[in-house]
Tab-separated table of C-alpha atoms (C1' of nucleotides) in Angstrom:
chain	number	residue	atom	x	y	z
A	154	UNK	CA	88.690	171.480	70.393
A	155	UNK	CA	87.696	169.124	72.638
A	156	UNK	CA	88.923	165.286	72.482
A	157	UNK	CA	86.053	163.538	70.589
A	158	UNK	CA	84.400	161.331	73.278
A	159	UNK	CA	84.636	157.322	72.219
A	160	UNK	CA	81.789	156.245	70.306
A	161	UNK	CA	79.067	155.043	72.580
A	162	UNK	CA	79.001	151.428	72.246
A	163	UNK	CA	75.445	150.248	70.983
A	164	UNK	CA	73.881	147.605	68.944
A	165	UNK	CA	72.927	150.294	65.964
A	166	UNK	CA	76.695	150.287	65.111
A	167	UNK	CA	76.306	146.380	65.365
A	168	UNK	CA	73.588	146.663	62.269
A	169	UNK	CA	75.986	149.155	60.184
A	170	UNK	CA	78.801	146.824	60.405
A	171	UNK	CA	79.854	144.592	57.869
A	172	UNK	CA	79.908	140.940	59.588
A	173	UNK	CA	76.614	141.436	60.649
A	174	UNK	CA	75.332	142.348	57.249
A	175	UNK	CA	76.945	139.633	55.670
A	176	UNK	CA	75.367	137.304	58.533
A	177	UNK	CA	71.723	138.285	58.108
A	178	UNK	CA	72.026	138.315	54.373
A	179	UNK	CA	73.074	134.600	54.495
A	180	UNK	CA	70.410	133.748	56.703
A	181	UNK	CA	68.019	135.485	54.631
A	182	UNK	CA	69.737	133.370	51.307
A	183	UNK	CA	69.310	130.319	53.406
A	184	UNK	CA	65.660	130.785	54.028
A	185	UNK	CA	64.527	131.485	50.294
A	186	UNK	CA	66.930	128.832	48.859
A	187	UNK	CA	65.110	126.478	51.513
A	188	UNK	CA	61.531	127.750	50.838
A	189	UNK	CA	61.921	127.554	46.710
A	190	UNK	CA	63.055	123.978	47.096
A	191	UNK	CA	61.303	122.669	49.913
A	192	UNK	CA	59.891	120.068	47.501
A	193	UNK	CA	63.291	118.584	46.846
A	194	UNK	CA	64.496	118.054	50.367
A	195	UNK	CA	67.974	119.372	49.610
A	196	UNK	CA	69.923	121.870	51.773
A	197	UNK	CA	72.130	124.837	49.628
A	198	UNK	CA	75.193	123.119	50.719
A	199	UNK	CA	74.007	119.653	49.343
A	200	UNK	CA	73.167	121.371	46.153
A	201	UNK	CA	76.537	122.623	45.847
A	202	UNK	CA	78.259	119.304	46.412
A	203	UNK	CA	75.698	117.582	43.844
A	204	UNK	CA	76.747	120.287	41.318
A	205	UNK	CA	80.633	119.798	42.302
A	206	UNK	CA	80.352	115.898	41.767
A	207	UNK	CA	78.165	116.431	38.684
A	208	UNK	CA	80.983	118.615	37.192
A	209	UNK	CA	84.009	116.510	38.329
A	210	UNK	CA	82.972	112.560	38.627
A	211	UNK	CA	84.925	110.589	40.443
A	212	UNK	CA	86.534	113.303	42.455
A	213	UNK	CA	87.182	112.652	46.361
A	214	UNK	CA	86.344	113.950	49.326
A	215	UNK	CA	89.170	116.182	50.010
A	216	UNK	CA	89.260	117.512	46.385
A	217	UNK	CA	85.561	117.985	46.768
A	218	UNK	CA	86.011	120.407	49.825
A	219	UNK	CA	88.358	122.418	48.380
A	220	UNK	CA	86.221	123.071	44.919
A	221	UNK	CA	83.133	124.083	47.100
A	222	UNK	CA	85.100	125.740	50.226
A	223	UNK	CA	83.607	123.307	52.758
A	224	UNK	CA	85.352	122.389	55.518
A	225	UNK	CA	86.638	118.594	55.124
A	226	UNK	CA	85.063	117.427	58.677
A	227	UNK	CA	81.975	118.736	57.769
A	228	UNK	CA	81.801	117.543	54.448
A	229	UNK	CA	81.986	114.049	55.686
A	230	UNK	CA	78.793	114.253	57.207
A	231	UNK	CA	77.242	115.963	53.955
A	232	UNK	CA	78.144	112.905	51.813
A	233	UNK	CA	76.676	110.632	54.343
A	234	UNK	CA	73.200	112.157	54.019
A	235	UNK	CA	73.479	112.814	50.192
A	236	UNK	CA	74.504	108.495	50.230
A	237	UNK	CA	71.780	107.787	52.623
A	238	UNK	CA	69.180	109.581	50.160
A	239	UNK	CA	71.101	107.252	47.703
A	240	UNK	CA	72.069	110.600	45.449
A	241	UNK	CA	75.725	109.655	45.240
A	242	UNK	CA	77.460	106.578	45.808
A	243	UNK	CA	81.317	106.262	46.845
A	244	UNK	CA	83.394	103.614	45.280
A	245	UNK	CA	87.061	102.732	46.364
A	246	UNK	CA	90.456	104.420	44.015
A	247	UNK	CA	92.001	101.140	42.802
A	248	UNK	CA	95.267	103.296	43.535
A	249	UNK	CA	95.311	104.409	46.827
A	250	UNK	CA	93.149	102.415	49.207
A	251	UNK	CA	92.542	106.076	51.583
A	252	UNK	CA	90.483	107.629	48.953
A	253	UNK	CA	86.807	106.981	47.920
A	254	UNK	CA	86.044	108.471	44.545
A	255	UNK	CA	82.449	109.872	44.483
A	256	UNK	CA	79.605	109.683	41.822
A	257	UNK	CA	75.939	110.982	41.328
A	258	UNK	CA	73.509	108.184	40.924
A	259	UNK	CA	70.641	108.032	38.397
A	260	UNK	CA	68.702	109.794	41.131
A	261	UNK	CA	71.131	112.275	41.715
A	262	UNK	CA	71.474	113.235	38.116
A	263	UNK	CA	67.506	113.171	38.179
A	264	UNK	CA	66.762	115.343	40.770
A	265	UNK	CA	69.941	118.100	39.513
A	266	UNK	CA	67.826	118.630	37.018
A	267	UNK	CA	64.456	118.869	38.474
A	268	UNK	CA	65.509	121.311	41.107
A	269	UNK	CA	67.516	123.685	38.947
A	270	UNK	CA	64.586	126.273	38.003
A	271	UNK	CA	63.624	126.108	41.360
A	272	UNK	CA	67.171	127.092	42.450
A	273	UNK	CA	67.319	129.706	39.631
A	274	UNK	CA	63.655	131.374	41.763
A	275	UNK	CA	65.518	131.388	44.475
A	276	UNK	CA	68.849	133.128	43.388
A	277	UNK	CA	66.817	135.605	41.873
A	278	UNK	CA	64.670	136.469	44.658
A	279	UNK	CA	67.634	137.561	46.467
A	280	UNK	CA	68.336	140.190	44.682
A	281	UNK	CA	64.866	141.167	43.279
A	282	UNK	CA	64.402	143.728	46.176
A	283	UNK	CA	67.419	145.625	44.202
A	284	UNK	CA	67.042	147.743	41.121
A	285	UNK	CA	68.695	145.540	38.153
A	286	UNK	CA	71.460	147.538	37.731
A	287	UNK	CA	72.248	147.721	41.940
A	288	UNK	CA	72.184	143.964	41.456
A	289	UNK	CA	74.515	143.964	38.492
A	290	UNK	CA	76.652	146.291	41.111
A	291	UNK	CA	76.464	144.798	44.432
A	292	UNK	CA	77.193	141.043	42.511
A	293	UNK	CA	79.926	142.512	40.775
A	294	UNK	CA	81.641	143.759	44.057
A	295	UNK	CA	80.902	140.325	46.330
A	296	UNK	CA	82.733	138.455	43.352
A	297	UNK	CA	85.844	141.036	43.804
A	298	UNK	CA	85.750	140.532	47.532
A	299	UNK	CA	85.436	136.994	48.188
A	300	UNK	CA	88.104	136.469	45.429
A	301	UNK	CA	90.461	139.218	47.268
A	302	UNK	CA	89.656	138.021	50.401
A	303	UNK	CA	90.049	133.832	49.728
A	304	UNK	CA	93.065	133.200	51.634
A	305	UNK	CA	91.361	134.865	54.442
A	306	UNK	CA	89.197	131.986	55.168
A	307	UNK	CA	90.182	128.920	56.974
A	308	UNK	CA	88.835	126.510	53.820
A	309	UNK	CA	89.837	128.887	50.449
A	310	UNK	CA	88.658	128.013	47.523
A	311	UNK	CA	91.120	125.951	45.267
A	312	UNK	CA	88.737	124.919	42.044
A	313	UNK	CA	91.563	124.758	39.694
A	314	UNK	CA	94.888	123.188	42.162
A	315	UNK	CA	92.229	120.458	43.438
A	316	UNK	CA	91.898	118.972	40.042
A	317	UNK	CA	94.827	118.343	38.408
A	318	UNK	CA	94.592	114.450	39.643
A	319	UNK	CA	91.496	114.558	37.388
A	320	UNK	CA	93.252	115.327	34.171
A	321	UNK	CA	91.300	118.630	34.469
A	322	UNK	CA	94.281	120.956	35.256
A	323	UNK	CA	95.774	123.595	33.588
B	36	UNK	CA	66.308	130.618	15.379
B	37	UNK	CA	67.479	127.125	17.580
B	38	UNK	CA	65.591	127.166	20.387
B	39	UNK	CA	68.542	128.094	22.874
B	40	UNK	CA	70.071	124.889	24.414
B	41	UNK	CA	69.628	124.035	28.182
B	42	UNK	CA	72.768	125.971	30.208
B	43	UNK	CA	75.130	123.201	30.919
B	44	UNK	CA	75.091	122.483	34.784
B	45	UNK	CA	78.263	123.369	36.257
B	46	UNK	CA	80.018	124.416	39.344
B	47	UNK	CA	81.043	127.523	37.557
B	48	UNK	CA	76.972	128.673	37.964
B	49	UNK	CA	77.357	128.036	41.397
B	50	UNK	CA	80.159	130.586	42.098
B	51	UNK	CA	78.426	133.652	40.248
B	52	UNK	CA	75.093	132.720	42.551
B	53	UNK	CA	74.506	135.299	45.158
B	54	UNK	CA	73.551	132.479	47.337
B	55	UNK	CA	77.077	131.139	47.220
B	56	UNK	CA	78.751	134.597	47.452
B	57	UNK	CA	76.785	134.970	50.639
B	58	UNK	CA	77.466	131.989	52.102
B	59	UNK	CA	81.396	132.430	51.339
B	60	UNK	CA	81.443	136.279	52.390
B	61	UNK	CA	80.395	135.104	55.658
B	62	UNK	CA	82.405	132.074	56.165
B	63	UNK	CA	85.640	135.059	55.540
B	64	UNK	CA	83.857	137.679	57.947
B	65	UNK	CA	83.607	134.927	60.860
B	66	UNK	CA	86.917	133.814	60.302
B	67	UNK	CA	88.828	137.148	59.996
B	68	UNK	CA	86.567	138.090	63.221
B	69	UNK	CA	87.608	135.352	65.304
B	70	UNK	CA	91.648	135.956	64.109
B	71	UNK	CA	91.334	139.705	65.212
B	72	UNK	CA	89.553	138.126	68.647
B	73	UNK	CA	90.851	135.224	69.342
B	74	UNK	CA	92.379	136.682	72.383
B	75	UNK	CA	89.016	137.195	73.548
B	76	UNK	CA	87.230	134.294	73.810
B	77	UNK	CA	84.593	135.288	72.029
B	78	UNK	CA	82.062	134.657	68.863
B	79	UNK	CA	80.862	137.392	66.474
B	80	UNK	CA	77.221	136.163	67.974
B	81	UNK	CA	78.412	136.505	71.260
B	82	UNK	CA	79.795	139.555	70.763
B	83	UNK	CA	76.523	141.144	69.582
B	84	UNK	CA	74.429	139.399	72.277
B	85	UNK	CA	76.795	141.436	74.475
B	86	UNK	CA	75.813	144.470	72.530
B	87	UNK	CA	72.501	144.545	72.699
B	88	UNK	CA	72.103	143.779	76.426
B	89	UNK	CA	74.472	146.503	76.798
B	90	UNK	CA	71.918	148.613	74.747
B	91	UNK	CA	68.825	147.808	76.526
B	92	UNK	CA	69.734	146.403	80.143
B	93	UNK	CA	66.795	144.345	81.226
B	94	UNK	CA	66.197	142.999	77.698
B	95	UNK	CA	64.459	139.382	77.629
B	96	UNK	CA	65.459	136.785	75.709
B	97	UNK	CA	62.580	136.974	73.202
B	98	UNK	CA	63.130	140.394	72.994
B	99	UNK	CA	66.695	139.884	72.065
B	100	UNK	CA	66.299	137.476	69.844
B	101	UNK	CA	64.216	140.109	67.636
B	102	UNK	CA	67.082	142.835	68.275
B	103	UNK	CA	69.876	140.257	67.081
B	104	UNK	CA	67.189	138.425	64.415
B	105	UNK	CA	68.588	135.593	66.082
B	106	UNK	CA	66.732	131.913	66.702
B	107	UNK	CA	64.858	132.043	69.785
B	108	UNK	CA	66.373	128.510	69.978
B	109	UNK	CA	70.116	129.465	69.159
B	110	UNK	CA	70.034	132.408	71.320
B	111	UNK	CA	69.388	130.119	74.253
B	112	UNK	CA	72.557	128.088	74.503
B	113	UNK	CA	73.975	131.849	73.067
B	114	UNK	CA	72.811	132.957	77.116
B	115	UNK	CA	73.819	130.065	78.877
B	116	UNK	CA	77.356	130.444	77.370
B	117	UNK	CA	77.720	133.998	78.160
B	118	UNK	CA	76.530	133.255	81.685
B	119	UNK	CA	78.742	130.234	81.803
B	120	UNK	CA	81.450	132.797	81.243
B	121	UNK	CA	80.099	135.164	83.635
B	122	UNK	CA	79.427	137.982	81.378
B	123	UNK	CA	75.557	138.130	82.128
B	124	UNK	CA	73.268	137.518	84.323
B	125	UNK	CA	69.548	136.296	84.456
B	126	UNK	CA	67.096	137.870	86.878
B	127	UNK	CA	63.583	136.715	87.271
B	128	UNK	CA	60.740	139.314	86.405
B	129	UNK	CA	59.159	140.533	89.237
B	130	UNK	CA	55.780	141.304	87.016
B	131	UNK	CA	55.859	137.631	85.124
B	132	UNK	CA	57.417	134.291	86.110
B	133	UNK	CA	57.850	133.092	82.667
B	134	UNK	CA	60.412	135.768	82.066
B	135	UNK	CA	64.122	136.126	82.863
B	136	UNK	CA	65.468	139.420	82.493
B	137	UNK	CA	69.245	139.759	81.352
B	138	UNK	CA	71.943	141.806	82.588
B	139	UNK	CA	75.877	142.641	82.000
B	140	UNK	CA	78.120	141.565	84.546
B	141	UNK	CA	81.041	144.187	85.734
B	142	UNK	CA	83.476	141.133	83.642
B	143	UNK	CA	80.831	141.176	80.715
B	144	UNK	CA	80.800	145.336	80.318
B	145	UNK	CA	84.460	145.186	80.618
B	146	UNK	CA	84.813	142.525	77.941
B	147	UNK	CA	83.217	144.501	75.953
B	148	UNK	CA	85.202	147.783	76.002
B	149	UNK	CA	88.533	146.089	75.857
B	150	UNK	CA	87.600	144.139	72.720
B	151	UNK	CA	85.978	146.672	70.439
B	152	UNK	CA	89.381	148.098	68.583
B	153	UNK	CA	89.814	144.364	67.757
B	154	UNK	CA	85.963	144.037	66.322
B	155	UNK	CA	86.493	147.395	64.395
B	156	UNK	CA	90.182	146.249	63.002
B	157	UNK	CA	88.554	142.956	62.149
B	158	UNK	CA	85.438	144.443	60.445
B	159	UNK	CA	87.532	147.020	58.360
B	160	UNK	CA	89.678	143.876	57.078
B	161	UNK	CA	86.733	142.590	55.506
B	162	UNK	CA	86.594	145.149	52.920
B	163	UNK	CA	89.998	146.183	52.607
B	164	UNK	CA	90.996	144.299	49.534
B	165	UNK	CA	88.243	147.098	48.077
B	166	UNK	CA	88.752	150.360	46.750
B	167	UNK	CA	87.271	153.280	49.637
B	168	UNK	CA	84.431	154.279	46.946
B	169	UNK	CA	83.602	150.421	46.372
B	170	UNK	CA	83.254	149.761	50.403
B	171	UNK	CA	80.751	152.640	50.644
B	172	UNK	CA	78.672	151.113	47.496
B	173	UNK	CA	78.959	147.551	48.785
B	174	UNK	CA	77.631	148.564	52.366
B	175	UNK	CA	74.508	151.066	51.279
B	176	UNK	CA	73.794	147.918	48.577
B	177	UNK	CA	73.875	145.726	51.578
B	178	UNK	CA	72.062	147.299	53.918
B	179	UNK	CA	69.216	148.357	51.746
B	180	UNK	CA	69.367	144.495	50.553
B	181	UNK	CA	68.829	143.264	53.859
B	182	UNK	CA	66.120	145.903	54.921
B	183	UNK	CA	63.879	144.995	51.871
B	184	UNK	CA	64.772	141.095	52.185
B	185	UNK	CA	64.250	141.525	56.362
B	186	UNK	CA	60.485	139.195	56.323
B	187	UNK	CA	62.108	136.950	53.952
B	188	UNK	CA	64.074	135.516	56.839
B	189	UNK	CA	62.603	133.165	59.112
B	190	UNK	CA	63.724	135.447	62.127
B	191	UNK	CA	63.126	139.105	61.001
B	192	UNK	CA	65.238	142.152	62.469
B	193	UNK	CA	62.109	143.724	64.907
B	194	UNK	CA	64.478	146.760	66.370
B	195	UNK	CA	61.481	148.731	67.597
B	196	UNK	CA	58.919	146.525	68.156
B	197	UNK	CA	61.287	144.577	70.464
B	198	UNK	CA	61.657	147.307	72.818
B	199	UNK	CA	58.328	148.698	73.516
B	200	UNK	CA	57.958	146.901	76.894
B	201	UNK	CA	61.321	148.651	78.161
B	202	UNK	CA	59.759	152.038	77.338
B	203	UNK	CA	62.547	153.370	74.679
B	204	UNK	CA	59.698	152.284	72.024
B	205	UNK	CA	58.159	155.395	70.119
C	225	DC	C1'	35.807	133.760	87.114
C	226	DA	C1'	36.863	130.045	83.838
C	227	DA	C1'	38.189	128.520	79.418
C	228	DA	C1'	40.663	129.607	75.165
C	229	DG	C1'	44.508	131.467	73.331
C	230	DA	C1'	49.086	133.623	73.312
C	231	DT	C1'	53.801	134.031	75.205
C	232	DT	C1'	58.181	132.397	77.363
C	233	DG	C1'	61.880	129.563	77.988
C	234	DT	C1'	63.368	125.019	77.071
C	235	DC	C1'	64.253	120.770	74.739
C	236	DA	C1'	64.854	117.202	70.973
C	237	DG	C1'	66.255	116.623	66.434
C	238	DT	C1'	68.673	117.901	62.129
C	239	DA	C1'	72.304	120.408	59.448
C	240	DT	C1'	76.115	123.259	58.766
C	241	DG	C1'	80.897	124.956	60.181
C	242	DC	C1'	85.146	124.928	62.765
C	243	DT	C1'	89.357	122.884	65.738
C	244	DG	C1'	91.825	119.190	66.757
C	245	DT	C1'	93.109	114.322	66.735
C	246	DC	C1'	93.772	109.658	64.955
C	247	DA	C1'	94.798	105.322	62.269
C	248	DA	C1'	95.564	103.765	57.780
C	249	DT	C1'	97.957	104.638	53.905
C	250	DC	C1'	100.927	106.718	50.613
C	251	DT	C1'	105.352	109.331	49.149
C	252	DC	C1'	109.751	110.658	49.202
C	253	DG	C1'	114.409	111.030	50.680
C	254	DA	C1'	118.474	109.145	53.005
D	296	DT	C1'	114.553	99.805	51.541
D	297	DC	C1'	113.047	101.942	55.393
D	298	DG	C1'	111.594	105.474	58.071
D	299	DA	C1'	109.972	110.476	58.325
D	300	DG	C1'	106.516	113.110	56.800
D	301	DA	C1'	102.268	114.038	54.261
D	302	DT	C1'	97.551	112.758	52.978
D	303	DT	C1'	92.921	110.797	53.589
D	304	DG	C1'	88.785	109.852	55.796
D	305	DA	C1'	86.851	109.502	60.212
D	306	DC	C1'	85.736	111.084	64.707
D	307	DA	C1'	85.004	114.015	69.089
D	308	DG	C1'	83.797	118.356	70.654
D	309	DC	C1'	82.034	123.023	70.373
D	310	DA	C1'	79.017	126.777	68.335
D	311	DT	C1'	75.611	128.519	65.413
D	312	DA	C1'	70.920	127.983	62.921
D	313	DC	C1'	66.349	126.143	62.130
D	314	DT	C1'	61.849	123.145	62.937
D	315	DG	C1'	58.700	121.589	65.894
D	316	DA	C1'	57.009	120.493	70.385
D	317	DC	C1'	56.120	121.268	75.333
D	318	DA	C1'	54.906	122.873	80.229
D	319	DA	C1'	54.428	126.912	82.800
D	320	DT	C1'	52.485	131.119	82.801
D	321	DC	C1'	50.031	135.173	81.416
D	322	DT	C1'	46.102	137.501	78.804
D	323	DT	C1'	41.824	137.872	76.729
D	324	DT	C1'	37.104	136.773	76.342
D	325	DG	C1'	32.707	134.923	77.109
DNA sequence: CAAAGATTGTCAGTATGCTGTCAATCTCGA
DNA sequence: TCGAGATTGACAGCATACTGACAATCTTTG
């Protein structure tokens, strides 16, 4: 039998493989989340934060990256904006004079509630394409994956280590 | 019956949203591709820019951008790296001034070969922590996902139309 | 042919995401 | 207690991504 020649390189190889799906599938989550909520003004990644900070007052920045699996530098400049649209405010830890503890304003809390059915259209048209039991499937495996594959990433998810300051541990 | 009480508004909806799964699945693929590359200088987009000039030699940079469904925007600093780099090249068209044509350099094709066991070790990590059967129902989920999602993206995947001009179209 | 319209590459502006560094501050061990 | 080491927030720098705008150029149409 012959040697099998090496796979011709092309870009249809590039659509079959996994990174790429996993890249054009976030850019398509991206574009619905934005065009459901385009009335709020609020990026997916500000959501998230808002929701973190709603859940855990009075965390910090650091703990905050860790419980959404941002990166820390970049979550610096997430705060800013979400402060600038006066949606949280930051107020110093009597205790350590490094950490600002963050908090959702009145407006904050106000517009977490406005946008969540908005947000809820949008998670579901994601998946709609899919018949409800290939959704059921395909969520079911992405929860496995990203779970198994945590440490992998440079910023792994630590909900439950970053909170034990919080009296949340356990 | 009491009317069913609003869902309390928690981080924990956050990590069952597709959305976030996305968003985390590819924030793992990018960072287990650049590990598996890092002696390679280059990005996962780079890496399929490379592709798909290697596919279609003479490609423009519209053109490409539908092949990749990248930005039209993105994909020009994407270029002017890989030129920078002296993987490509830009020729004008003979036929229309406004367009450049691109082109692999003898460095850029030779990139390319050398890196591709690392890109296929690096996209087979992704899924390992899955059982064989659950890859192979993760990826058709995914890839008939992203086909039926493909207009919901600001930059759709145009494969064929792209390439009409280069007479492969059909 | 000339004007209207479309296309191409580019740029400015905004928002993630990552690496690496730094000063201020805190903690812990000798 | 005091100094080494860790932590925190901030910053610089690079690389996607997207929106919207623009001049140069090409195409279509009247």
């Amino acid at each position: 039998m012959p040697s099998k020649p090496a796979a011709p390189i092309t870009i249809d190889a590039v659509y079959a493989a996994p990174g790429y799906l996993f890249r054009r599938m976030q850019q398509i989550a991206v574009s619905i989340f934005m065009e459901e909520c385009k009335a709020f003004d609020l990026t997916p990644v500000q959501y998230a934060a808002l929701i973190a900070i709603h859940t855990h007052p009075g965390i910090d920045a650091t703990r905050l990256s860790a419980v959404i699996a941002f990166d820390r530098s970049t979550l610096g400049s997430v705060i800013e904006r979400l402060q600038a649209k006066d949606y949280i405010e930051r107020k110093p830890a009597p205790e350590d004079k490094r950490i600002k503890l963050l908090y959702l304003t009145k407006s904050g809390a106000a517009i977490l509630r406005e946008i969540i059915p908005a947000v809820k259209r949008a998670q579901a048209r994601m998946l709609e394409p899919l018949k409800p039991a290939d959704r059921k499937a395909l969520m079911g495996l992405l929860v496995q994956l990203v779970d198994l594959n945590n440490d992998a990433s440079r910023v792994p998810l630590r909900a439950e280590d970053a909170l034990e300051h919080l009296g949340k541990g356990g």
